[in-house]
Coordinates of C-alpha atoms and ligand atoms in Angstrom, one line a residue:
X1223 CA 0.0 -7.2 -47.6
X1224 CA 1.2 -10.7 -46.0
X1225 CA 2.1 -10.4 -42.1
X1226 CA 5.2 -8.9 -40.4
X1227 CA 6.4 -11.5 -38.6
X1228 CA 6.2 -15.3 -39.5
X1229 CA 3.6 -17.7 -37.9
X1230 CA 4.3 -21.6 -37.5
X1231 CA 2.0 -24.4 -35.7
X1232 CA 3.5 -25.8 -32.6
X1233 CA 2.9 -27.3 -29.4
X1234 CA 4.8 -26.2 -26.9
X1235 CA 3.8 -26.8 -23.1
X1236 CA 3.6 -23.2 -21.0
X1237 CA 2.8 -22.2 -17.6
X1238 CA 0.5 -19.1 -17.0
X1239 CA 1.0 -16.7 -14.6
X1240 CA -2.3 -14.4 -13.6
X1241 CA 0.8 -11.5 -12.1
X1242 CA -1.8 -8.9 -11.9
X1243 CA -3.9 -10.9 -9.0
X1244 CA -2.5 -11.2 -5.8
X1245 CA -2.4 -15.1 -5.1
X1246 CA -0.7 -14.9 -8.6
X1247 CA -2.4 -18.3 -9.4
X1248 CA -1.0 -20.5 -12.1
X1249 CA -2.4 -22.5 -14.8
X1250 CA -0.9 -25.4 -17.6
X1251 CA -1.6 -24.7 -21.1
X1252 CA -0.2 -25.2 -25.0
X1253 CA 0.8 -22.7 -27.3
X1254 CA 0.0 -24.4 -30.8
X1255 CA 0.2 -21.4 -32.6
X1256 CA 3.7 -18.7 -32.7
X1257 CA 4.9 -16.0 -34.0
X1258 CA 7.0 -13.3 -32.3
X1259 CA 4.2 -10.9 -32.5
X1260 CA 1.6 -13.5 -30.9
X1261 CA 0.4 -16.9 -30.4
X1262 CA -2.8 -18.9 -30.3
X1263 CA -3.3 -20.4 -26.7
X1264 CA -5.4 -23.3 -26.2
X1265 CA -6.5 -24.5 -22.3
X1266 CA -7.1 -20.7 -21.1
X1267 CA -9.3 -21.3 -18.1
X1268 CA -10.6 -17.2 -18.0
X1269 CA -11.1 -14.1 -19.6
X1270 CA -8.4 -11.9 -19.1
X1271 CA -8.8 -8.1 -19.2
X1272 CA -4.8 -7.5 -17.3
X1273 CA -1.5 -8.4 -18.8
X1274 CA -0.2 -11.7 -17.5
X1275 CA 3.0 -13.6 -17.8
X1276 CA 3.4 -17.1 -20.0
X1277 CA 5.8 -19.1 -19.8
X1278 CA 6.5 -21.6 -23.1
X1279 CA 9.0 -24.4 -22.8
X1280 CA 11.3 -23.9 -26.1
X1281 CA 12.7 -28.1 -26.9
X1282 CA 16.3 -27.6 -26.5
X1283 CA 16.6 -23.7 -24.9
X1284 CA 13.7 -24.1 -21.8
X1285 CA 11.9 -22.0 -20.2
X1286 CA 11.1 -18.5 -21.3
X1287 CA 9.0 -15.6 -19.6
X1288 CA 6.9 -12.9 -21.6
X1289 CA 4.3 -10.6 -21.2
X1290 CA 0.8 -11.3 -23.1
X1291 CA -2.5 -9.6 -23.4
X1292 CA -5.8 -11.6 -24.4
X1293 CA -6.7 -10.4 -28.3
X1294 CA -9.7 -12.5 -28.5
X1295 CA -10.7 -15.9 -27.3
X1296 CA -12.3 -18.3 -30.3
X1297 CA -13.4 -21.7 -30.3
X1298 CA -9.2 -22.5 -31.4
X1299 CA -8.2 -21.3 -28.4
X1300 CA -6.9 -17.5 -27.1
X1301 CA -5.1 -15.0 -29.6
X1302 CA -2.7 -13.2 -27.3
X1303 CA 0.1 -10.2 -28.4
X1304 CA 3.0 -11.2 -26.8
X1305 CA 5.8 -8.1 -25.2
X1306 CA 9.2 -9.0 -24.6
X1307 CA 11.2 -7.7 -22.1
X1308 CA 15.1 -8.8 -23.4
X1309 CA 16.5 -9.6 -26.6
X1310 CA 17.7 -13.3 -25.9
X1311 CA 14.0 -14.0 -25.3
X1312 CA 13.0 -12.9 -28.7
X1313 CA 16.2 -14.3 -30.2
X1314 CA 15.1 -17.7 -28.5
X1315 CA 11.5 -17.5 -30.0
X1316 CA 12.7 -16.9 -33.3
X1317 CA 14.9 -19.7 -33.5
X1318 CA 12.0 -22.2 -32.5
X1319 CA 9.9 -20.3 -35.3
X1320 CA 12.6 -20.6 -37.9
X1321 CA 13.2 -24.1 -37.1
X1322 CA 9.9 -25.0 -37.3
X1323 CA 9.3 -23.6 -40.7
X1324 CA 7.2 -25.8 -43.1
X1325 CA 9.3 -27.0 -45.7
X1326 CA 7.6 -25.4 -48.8
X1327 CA 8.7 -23.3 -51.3
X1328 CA 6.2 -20.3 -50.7
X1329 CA 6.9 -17.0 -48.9
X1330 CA 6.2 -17.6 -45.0
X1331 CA 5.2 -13.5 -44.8
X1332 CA 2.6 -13.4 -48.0
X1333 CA 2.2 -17.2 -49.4
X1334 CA 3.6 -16.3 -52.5
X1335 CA 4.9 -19.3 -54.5
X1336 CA 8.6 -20.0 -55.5
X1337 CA 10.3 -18.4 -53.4
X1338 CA 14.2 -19.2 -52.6
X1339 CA 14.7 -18.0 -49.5
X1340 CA 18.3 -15.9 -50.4
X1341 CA 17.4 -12.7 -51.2
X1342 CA 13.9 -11.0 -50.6
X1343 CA 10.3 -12.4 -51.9
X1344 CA 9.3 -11.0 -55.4
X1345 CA 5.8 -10.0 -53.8
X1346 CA 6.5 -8.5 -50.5
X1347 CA 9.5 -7.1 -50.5
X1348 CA 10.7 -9.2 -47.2
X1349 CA 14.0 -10.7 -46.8
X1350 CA 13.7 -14.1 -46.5
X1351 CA 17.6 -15.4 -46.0
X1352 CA 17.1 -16.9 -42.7
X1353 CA 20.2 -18.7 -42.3
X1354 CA 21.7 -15.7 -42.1
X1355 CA 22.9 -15.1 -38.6
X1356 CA 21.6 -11.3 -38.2
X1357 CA 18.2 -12.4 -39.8
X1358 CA 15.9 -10.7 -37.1
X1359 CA 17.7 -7.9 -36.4
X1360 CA 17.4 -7.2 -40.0
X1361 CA 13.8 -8.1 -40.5
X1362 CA 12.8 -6.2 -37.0
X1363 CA 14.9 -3.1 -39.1
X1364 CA 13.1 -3.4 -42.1
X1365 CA 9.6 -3.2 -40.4
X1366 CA 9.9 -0.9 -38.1
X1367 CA 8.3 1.6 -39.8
X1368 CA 5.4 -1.0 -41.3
X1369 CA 5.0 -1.8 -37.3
X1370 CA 4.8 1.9 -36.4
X1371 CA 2.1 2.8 -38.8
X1372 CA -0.1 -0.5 -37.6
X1373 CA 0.3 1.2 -34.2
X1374 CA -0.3 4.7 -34.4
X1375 CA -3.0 3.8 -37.2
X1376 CA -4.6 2.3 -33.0
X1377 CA -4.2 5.2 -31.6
X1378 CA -7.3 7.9 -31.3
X1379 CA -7.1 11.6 -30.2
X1380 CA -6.9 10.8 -26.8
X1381 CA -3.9 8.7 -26.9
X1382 CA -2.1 11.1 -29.1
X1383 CA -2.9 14.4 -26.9
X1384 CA -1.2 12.3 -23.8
X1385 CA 1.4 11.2 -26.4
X1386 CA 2.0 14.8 -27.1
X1387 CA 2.0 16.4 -23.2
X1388 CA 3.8 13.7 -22.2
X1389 CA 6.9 14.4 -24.8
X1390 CA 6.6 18.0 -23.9
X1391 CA 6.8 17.3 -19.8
X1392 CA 9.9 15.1 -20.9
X1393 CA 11.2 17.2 -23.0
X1394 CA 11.8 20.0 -21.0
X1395 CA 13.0 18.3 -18.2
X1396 CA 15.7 16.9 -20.4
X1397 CA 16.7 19.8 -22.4
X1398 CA 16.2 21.7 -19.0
X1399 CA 18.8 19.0 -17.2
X1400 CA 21.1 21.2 -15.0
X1401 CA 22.7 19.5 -12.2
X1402 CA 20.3 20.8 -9.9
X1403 CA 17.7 22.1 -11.2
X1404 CA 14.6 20.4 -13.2
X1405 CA 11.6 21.6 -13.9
X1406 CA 8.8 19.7 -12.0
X1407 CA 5.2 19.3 -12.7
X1408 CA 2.2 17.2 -14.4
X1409 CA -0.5 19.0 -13.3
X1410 CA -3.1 20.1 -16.6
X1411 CA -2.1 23.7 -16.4
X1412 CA 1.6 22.8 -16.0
X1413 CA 1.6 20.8 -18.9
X1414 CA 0.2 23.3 -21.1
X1415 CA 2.9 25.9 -19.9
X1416 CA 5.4 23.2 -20.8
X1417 CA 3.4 23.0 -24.2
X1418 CA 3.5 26.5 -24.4
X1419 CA 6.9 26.9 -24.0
X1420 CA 8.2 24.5 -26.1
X1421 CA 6.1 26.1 -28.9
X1422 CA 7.4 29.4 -28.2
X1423 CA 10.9 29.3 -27.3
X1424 CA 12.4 28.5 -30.9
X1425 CA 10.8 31.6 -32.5
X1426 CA 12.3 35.1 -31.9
X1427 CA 8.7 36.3 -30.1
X1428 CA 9.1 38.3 -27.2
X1429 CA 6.9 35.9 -24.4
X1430 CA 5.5 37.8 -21.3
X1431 CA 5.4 35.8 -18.3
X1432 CA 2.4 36.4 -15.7
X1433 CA 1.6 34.7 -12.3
X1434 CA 2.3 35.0 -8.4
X1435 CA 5.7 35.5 -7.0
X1436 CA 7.5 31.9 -6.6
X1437 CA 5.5 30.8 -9.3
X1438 CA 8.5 29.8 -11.4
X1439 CA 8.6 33.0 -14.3
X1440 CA 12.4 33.0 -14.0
X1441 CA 12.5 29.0 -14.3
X1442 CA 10.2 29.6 -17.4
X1443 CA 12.3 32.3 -18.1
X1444 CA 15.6 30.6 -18.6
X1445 CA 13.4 26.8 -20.1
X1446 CA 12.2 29.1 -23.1
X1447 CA 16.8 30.3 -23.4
X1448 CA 17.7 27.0 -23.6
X1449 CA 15.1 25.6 -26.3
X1450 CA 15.6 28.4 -28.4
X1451 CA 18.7 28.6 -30.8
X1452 CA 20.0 31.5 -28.4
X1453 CA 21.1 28.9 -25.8
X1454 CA 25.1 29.4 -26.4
X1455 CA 24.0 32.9 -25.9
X1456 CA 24.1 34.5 -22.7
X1457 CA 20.8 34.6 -20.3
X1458 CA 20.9 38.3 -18.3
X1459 CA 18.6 38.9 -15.7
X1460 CA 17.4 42.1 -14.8
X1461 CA 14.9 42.7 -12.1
X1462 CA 13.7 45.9 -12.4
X1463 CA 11.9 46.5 -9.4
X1464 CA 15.7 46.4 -7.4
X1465 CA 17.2 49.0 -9.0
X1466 CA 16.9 52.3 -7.9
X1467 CA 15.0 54.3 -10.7
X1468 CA 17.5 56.9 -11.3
X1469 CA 20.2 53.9 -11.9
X1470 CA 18.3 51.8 -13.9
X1471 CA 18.4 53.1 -17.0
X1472 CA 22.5 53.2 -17.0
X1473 CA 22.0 49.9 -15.9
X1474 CA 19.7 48.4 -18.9
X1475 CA 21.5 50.9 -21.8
X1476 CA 25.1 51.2 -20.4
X1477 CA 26.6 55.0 -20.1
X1478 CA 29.4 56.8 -21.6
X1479 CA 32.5 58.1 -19.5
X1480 CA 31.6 61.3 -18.2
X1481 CA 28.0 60.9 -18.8
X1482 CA 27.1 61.4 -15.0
X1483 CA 29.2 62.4 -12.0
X1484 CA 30.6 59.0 -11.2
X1485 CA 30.6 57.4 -14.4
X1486 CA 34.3 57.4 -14.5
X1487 CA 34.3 54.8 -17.7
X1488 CA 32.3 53.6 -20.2
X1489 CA 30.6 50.7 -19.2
X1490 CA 27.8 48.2 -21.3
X1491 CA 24.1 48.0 -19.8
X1492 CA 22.7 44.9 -20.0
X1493 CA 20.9 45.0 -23.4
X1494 CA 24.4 44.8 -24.7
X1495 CA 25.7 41.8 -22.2
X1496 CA 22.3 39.9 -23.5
X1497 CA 23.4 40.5 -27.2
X1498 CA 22.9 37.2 -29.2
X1499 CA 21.0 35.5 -25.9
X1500 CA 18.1 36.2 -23.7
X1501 CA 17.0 39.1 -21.6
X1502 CA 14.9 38.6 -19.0
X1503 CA 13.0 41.9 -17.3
X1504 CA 11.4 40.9 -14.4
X1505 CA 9.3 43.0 -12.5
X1506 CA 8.4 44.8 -15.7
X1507 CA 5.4 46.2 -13.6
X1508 CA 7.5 48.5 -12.3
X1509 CA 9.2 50.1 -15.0
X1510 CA 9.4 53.8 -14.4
X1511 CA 8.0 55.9 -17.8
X1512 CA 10.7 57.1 -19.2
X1513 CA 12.6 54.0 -19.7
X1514 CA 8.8 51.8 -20.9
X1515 CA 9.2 54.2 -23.8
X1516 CA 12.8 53.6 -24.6
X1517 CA 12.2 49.9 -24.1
X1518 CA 9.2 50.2 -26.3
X1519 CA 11.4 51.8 -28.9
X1520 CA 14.2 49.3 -29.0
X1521 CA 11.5 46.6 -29.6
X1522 CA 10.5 48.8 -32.6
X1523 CA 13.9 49.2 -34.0
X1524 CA 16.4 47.4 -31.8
X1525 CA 18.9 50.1 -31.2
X1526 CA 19.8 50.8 -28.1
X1527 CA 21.2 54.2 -27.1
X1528 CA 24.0 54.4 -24.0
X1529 CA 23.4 57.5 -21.3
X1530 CA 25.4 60.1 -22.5
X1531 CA 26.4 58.8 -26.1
X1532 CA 25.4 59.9 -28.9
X1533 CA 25.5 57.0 -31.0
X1534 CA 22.8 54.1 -30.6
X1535 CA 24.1 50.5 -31.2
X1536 CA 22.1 47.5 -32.9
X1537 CA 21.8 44.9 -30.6
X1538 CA 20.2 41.2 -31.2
X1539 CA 18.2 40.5 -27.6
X1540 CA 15.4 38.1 -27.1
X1541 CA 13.1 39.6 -24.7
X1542 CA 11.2 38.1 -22.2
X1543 CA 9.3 39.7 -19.3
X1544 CA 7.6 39.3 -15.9
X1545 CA 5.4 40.6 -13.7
X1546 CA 3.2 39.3 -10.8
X1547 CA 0.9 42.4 -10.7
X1548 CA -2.4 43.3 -12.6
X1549 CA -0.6 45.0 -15.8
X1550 CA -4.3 46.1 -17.0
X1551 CA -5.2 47.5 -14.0
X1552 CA -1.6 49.5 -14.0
X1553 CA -2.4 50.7 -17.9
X1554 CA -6.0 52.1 -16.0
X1555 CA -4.2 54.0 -13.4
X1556 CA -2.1 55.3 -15.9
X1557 CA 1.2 53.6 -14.6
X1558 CA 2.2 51.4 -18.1
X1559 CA 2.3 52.2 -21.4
X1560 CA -0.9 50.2 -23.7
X1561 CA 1.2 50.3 -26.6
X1562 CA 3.9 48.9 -24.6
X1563 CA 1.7 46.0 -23.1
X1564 CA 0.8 45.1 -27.1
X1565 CA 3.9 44.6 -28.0
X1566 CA 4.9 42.7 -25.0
X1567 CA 1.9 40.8 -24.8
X1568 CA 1.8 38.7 -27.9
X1569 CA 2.7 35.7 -26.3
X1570 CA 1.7 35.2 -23.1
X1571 CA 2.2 32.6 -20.7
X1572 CA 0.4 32.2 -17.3
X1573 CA 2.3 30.3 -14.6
X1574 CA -1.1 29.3 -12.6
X1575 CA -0.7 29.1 -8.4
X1576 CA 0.9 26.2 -6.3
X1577 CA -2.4 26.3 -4.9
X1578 CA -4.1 25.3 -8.3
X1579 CA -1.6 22.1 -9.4
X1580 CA -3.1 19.5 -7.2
X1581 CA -0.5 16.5 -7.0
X1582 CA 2.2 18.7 -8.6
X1583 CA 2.4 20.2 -4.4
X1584 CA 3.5 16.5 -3.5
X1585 CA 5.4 15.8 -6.3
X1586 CA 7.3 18.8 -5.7
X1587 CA 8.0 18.6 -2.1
X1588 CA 9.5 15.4 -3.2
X1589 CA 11.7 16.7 -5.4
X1590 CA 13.0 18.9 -3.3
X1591 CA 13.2 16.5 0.0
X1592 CA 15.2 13.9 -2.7
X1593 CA 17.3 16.9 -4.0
X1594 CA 18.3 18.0 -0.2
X1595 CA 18.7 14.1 0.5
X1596 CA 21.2 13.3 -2.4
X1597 CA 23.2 16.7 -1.3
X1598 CA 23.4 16.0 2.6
X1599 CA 23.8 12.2 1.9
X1600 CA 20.9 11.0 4.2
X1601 CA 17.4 10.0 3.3
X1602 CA 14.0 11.1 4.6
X1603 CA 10.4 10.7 3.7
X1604 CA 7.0 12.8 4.5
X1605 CA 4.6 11.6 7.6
X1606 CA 1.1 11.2 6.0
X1607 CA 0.1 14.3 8.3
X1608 CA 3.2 15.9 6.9
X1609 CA 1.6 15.3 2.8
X1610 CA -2.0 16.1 3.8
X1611 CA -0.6 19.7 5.7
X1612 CA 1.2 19.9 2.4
X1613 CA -1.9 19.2 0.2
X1614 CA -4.2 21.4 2.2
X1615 CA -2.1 24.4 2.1
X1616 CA -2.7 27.5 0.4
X1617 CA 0.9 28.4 -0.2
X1618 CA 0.6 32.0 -0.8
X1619 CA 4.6 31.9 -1.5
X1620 CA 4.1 29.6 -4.4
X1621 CA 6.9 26.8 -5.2
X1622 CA 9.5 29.5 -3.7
X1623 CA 7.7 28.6 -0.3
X1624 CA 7.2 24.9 -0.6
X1625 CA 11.2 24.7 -1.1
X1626 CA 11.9 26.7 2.1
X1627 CA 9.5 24.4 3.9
X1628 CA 10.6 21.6 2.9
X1629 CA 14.5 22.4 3.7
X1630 CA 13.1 23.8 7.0
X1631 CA 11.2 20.2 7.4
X1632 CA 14.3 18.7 6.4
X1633 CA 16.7 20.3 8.9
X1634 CA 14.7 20.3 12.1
X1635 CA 13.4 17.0 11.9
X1636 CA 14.8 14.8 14.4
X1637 CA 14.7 11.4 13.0
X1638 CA 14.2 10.1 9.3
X1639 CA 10.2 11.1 9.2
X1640 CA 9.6 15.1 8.0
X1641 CA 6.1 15.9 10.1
X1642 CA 4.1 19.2 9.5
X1643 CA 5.5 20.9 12.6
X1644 CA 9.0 20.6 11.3
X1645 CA 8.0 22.1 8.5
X1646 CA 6.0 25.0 10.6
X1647 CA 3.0 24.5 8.5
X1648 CA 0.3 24.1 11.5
X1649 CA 2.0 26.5 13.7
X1650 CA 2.6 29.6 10.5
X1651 CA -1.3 30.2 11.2
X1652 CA -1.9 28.3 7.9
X1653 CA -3.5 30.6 5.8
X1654 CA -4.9 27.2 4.2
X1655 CA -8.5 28.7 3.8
X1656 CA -9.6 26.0 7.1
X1657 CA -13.1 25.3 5.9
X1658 CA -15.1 26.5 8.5
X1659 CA -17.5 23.7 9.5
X1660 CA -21.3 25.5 9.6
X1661 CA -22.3 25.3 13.0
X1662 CA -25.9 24.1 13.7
X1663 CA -28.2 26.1 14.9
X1664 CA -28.2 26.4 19.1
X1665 CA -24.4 25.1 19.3
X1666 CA -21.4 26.8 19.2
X1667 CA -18.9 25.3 16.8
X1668 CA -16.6 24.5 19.5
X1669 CA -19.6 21.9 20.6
X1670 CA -20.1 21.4 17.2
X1671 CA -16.7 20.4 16.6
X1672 CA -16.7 18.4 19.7
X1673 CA -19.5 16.7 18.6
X1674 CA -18.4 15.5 15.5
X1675 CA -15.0 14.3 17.4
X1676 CA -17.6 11.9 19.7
X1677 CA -19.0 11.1 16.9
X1678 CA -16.2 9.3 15.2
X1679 CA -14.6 7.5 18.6
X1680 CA -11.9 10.6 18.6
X1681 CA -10.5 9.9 15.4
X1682 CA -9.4 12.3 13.9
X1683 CA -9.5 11.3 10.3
X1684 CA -13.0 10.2 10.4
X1685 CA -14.2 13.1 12.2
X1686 CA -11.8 15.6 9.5
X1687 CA -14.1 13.6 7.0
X1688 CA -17.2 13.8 7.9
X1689 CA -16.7 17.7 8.2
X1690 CA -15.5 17.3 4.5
X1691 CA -12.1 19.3 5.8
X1692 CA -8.2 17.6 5.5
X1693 CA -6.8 16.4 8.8
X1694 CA -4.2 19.2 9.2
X1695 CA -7.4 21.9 9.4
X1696 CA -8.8 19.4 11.7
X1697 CA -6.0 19.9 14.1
X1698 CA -5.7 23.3 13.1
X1699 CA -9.7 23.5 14.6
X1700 CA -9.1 21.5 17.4
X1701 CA -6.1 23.9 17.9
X1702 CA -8.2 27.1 17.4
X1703 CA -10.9 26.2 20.1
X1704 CA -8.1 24.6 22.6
X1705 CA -10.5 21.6 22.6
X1706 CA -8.3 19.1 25.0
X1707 CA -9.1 15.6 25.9
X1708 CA -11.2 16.1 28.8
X1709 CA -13.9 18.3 26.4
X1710 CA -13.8 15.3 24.6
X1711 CA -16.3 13.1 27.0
Ligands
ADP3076 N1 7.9 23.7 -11.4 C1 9.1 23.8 -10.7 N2 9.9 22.8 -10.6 C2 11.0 22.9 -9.8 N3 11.4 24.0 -9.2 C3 10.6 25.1 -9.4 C4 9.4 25.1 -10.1 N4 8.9 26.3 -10.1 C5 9.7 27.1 -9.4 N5 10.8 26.4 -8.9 C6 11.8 26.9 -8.0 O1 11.2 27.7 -7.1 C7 12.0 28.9 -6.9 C8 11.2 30.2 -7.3 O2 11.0 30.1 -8.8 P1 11.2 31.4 -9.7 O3 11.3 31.0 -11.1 O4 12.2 32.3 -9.2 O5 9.7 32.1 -9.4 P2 9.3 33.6 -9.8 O6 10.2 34.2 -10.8 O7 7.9 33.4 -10.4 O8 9.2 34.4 -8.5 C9 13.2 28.7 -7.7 O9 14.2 28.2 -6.9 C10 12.8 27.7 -8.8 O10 13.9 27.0 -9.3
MG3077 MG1 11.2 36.0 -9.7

C-alpha cells in the first residue's frame, strides 16, 4: 500500500516555536519536505521530546501555525507529524501540496504509472481528481478508516484500558446529563463502578448495590435506569427502612378495598407503579420476613399478589437494591433470607467510601461549589487550607456530607474564598483519623509538638510535614494542646 496522504519537495521558510519551554525561544528553519500528515525539517537546532508549534510561510497565503512532534531526526533533516488545529490551515497546506505536484503521469499515493488523474488510480483505489474543489474532504473521507487502523494498530493495552475507562466516565456523565445532577468521579474504583454499570444496566439482571450511606447507591441506582432500555419507564423508589413494617407490604403489593380497616379503595403498591421501569429497594437490610419471602417469590415468578386480593398480577420490574449494612452478617444472625441474598446478589456493585477516592474529594467539592455558584449567580473558590481540610478528612457521611459542607462553606463565607471553618470541618472535631505524632521518649507530645513547630521557624506547613500529617491536623494538634504563641519560644 502507497501513502495516505501525498508528499511533495518544497522549501518553504518556517519559524519554530519551543511552546512547551517557558522563554518559548524561537528558531528559523525550512520545510523541504510536505505532506499534510508530516514534513521533513531541515535546520532543527535540538532534540525535541514535547510538541512544539511551526510556523511555514505558504507563497501566496502566509503564515500558518501547527502543531508538530519530532518522528525521528536523520542526516536529511527532522521527520515531524504535523496536528492541525482548524480546517483553513489544512485546506491552505493542501493547496501548496497540490500545486506543487510534479508533473508526471504516475499515481502521487502509490507511484503507479499512467494514471489520469479523473477518476481513482487502477492500483490503489485513491481518488485522484484534484481539481475538484471538495478533493480533500473527499480523500480525508475515504481514509478515515485506513487512518484509524494505522492508529489503533499504535496503541498497546495500556492505551486502550484508558481508552476504554475514559469512554465509560464520559459516558455516563452524558447519558446521566440532568440539569443538575452529574455523576462525578475518576478515582480507580469509581471508574470501575462506572464500568460496571454501564455493563450491567442494559441487561434485565437484578444489580445489588452495597456501600456506606451517602455513598451514591440511589445515584447508581437511577445511572443503571437510564442506560437500560427501561429508561421511558418509570424509576420508583422505595426505601424500606421508612416505612412502618405493618404498612409496608400494602405499600410494595398495593391492597384491595376493604382488605384492612382503612383501605377504603383499591390502591396499586409500587411493584405495579415500577411496571415496565426500575424499582429501586433501598435499605433492603431491613426487610421484615414476611415480605423477603414474597419478594423472593416475585423474582421467581414475577407475580405480584395485592393485600386482600385474590388474584396475583404479572408485572415487568427491574429490580435493584441497597443496603449499607453487613448483609452476611444479617443472614448469620438469622435476620435475611440466603436464598434471597443469591438471587439478589448476582451482580453486585460496591460503591467504595469518599474516604477511599483520593482526588475525586476535590473534584467533587468542586462540583458542587460550581453547581451552588451557577445557581446563586456568584463565584467562589477553595483556600488551600480549605482543600487540604477537605483532602484530610474522613468523611464518615460520604459525598452526602461533602455536599452539605460545601453549601455550608458556601453560605457563611464572607467574601469570595470558602476556608475550612466556614465549612465547620476543624471545629466538627474532625473525625479525620489526626495521625498522632509518636512522642519521644521523656517529652510529652505537647513539647513534642512544640518542638517540631521551633523546629521549622513556626511554619506550619513545614512542621505538618515533617510529622508526615496534613496542615488541617496540624492545627487541629495545635488546637488540641491549646499550644499559643508564647509556648512557642
Ligand atoms: N459521584 C457523585 N457525583 C455527584 N454527586 C453524587 C455522587 N455520589 C453521590 N452524589 C450525591 O450525593 C447525595 C447522596 O447520594 P445517594 O445516591 O443518595 O447516596 P446513598 O443512596 O448511597 O445514601 C445525592 O445528592 C447524590 O446526588
Ligand atoms: Mg440512600
Amino acid at each position: 500500500m502507497g501513502r495516505l496522504d501525498v508528499r511533495v519537495r518544497t522549501h518553504l521558510d518556517s519559524t519554530v516555536c519551543y511552546i512547551a519551554r517557558e522563554d518559548r525561544p524561537e528558531e528559523q528553519v525550512t520545510v523541504t519536505e510536505l505532506s499534510l500528515s508530516g514534513a521533513l525539517v531541515v535546520g532543527l537546532s535540538t532534540q525535541l521530546s514535547e510538541i512544539f508549534a511551526i510556523k511555514p510561510v505558504i507563497p501566496g497565503k502566509g503564515e500558518v501555525e501547527l502543531l508538530a512532534k519530532l518522528v525521528r531526526q536523520g542526516q536529511g533533516g527532522a521527520a515531524v507529524r504535523l496536528f492541525y488545529s482548524d480546517h483553513d490551515t489544512m485546506q491552505a497546506l493542501w493547496e501548496h501540496v497540490r500545486d506543487s505536484l510534479p508533473q508526471t503521469d504516475s499515481c502521487p499515493y502509490c507511484g503507479h504509472p499512467d494514471d489520469s488523474r479523473e477518476g481513482s488510480c487502477d492500483k490503489c483505489n485513491l481518488y485522484l481528481n484534484f481539481a475538484k474543489n471538495n478533493y480533500l474532504e473527499r480523500h480525508i473521507e475515504n481514509t478515515f478508516a485506513q487512518r484509524l487502523n494505522i492508529r489503533l494498530s499504535r496503541l498497546n493495552l495500556e492505551h486502550i484500558q484508558k481508552i476504554i475507562q475514559f469512554v465509560d466516565s464520559k459516558l455516563l456523565k452524558i447519558q446521566h446529563r440532568s440539569p443538575d445532577k452529574e455523576f462525578v468521579g475518576t478515582s480507580e474504583g469509581m471508574l470501575s463502578v462506572f464500568s460496571m454499570i454501564r455493563k450491567v444496566a442494559p441487561t434485565e439482571m437484578s444489580v445489588l448495590l452495597l456501600g456506606e450511606s451517602g455513598t451514591g447507591k440511589e445515584l447508581t441506582a437511577r445511572s443503571l435506569h437510564q442506560l437500560s432500555t427501561r429508561r421511558d419507564g418509570p424509576f420508583v423508589a422505595v426505601n424500606c427502612a421508612a416505612i412502618p413494617e405493618t404498612l409496608l407490604e400494602a405499600e410494595l403489593f398495593g391492597y384491595e378495598k376493604g382488605a384492612f380497616t382503612g383501605a377504603y379503595a383499591t390502591k396499586k403498591g409500587k411493584f405495579e407503579s415500577a411496571d415496565g421501569g426500575t424499582l429501586f429497594l433501598d435499605e433492603i437490610g431491613d426487610l421484615p420476613a414476611s415480605l423477603q419471602a414474597k419478594l423472593l417469590r416475585f423474582l421467581e415468578d414475577r407475580l405480584v399478589q395485592p393485600v386482600g386480593s385474590a388474584h396475583s398480577k404479572k408485572i415487568d420490574v427491574r429490580i435493584v437494591a441497597a443496603t449499607n449494612c453487613d448483609l452476611q452478617r444479617a443472614i448469620g444472625q438469622g435476620h435475611f433470607r440466603t436464598d434471597l441474598f443469591y438471587r439478589l446478589n448476582s451482580f453486585t456493585i460496591k460503591l467504595p467510601p469518599l474516604r477511599e477516592r483520593g482526588e475525586d474529594k476535590v473534584r467533587l467539592a468542586r462540583y458542587f461549589l460550581d453547581k451552588f455558584s451557577c445557581s446563586e449567580n456568584r463565584s467562589m473558590q477553595f483556600s488551600e487550607e480549605a482543600l487540604d481540610a477537605i483532602r484530610s478528612h474522613a468523611w464518615p457521611g460520604n459525598v452526602r456530607e461533602l455536599e452539605n459542607k460545601v453549601r455550608r462553606g458556601f453560605l457563611m463565607a464572607t467574601g469570595r474564598v470558602i476556608d475550612p471553618e466556614c465549612m465547620e470541618l476543624d471545629q466538627d472535631g474532625i473525625p479525620a483519623p489526626v495521625p498522632e505524632p509518636v512522642s519521644r521518649p521523656g517529652s510529652s507530645q505537647k513539647e513534642y509538638v512544640i518542638q517540631v513547630l521551633e523546629q521549622n521557624d513556626y511554619v506550619i506547613a513545614r512542621a505538618a510535614r515533617q510529622l508526615n500529617i496534613s496542615r488541617p491536623s496540624m492545627y487541629a494538634l495545635i488546637k488540641k494542646h491549646g499550644i499559643s504563641r508564647d509556648d512557642m519560644k
